[in-house]
Amino acid sequence: TKANLIYHLRHEHQPPYPAARLVNRLDADSAGVVLVALDGPTLRHLQQQFENGGVMKQYWGVVHGVPAPAGGVIDLPLGPVTGGLVPHRQGVAGAPGVTSVKAAVTRYETVQVAGAYTLLRLEPLSGRTHQLRVHLAAIGHPLLGDALYQMGDADYLAWCEGTRPGQDDPWLTRQALHCCQTRFQHPQTGAQVTVFAPLPPDLAALWTQLGLPSDQPPAQVMEVMTDQAIEQPPLPPQPGTSQTCP
């Protein structure tokens, strides 16, 4: 887990990095690239890049259905849903209970259609909570495995408690969302760096089930867009574990 990684860097790694901290986070049960700063100046530099929109993040997501058009921009402000039974749920402006919205923009592109599902390349142009999940559900194509944004409050809580049968999604117990690459400016050299994360085992198995390439990402998805590239192992939830209810 991310907590175990930080503990290892601070206390077990030689040399230790007592100031190691996460620069960014992923939604619970999402997988992919997470950046770690080993000292305070690096942390502040990278956090400032995130705040100023200087970091590019690209995701793969498998959604229900086939979006039309095949690509475009989703521009829907988002905010927390108040008065509901489920904490942390987000919604689009104008939906019942949604307050204090902020601008949120997502670019998407169809990579491959696989029967009733579609692999999308996703690029959040803003950094709102659950942005990709809410935007995709709002256009009628929720992420495969995303219980929170496919169920109403009562059904979702019952599912969390184990009193409601699982979803119809046959392969996953979490959302099919993977941060495959993150691009940023190196804090010391100023060079553009891209960090890639390969698919974790459960998503690789899903890719195989759907006939998507699991050993080599589609070329149009994994474009080398910078002058440096670093490949790191993913930090996914363990395959077969249950989805975490927020």
CSV table of C-alpha atoms in Angstrom, one decimal, residues 5 95 101 106 108 141 145 151 173 181 187 189 196 199 213 233 237:
chain,number,residue,atom,x,y,z
A,5,LEU,CA,5.8,2.5,0.8
A,95,ALA,CA,-28.1,17.4,-9.9
A,101,VAL,CA,-19.5,23.4,-7.7
A,106,THR,CA,-12.0,16.0,-18.9
A,108,TYR,CA,-11.5,11.5,-23.6
A,141,HIS,CA,-21.0,5.5,-19.6
A,145,GLY,CA,-16.8,-1.9,-11.5
A,151,MET,CA,-25.9,2.6,-7.5
A,173,THR,CA,-14.6,-5.6,-7.6
A,181,GLN,CA,1.4,7.9,-17.1
A,187,PRO,CA,12.5,19.7,-9.8
A,189,THR,CA,17.1,19.7,-14.0
A,196,PHE,CA,4.7,5.0,-16.7
A,199,LEU,CA,-1.4,-2.6,-15.7
A,213,PRO,CA,-3.8,-6.1,-25.3
A,233,PRO,CA,5.7,-0.7,-10.7
A,237,PRO,CA,-5.1,-2.7,-4.6
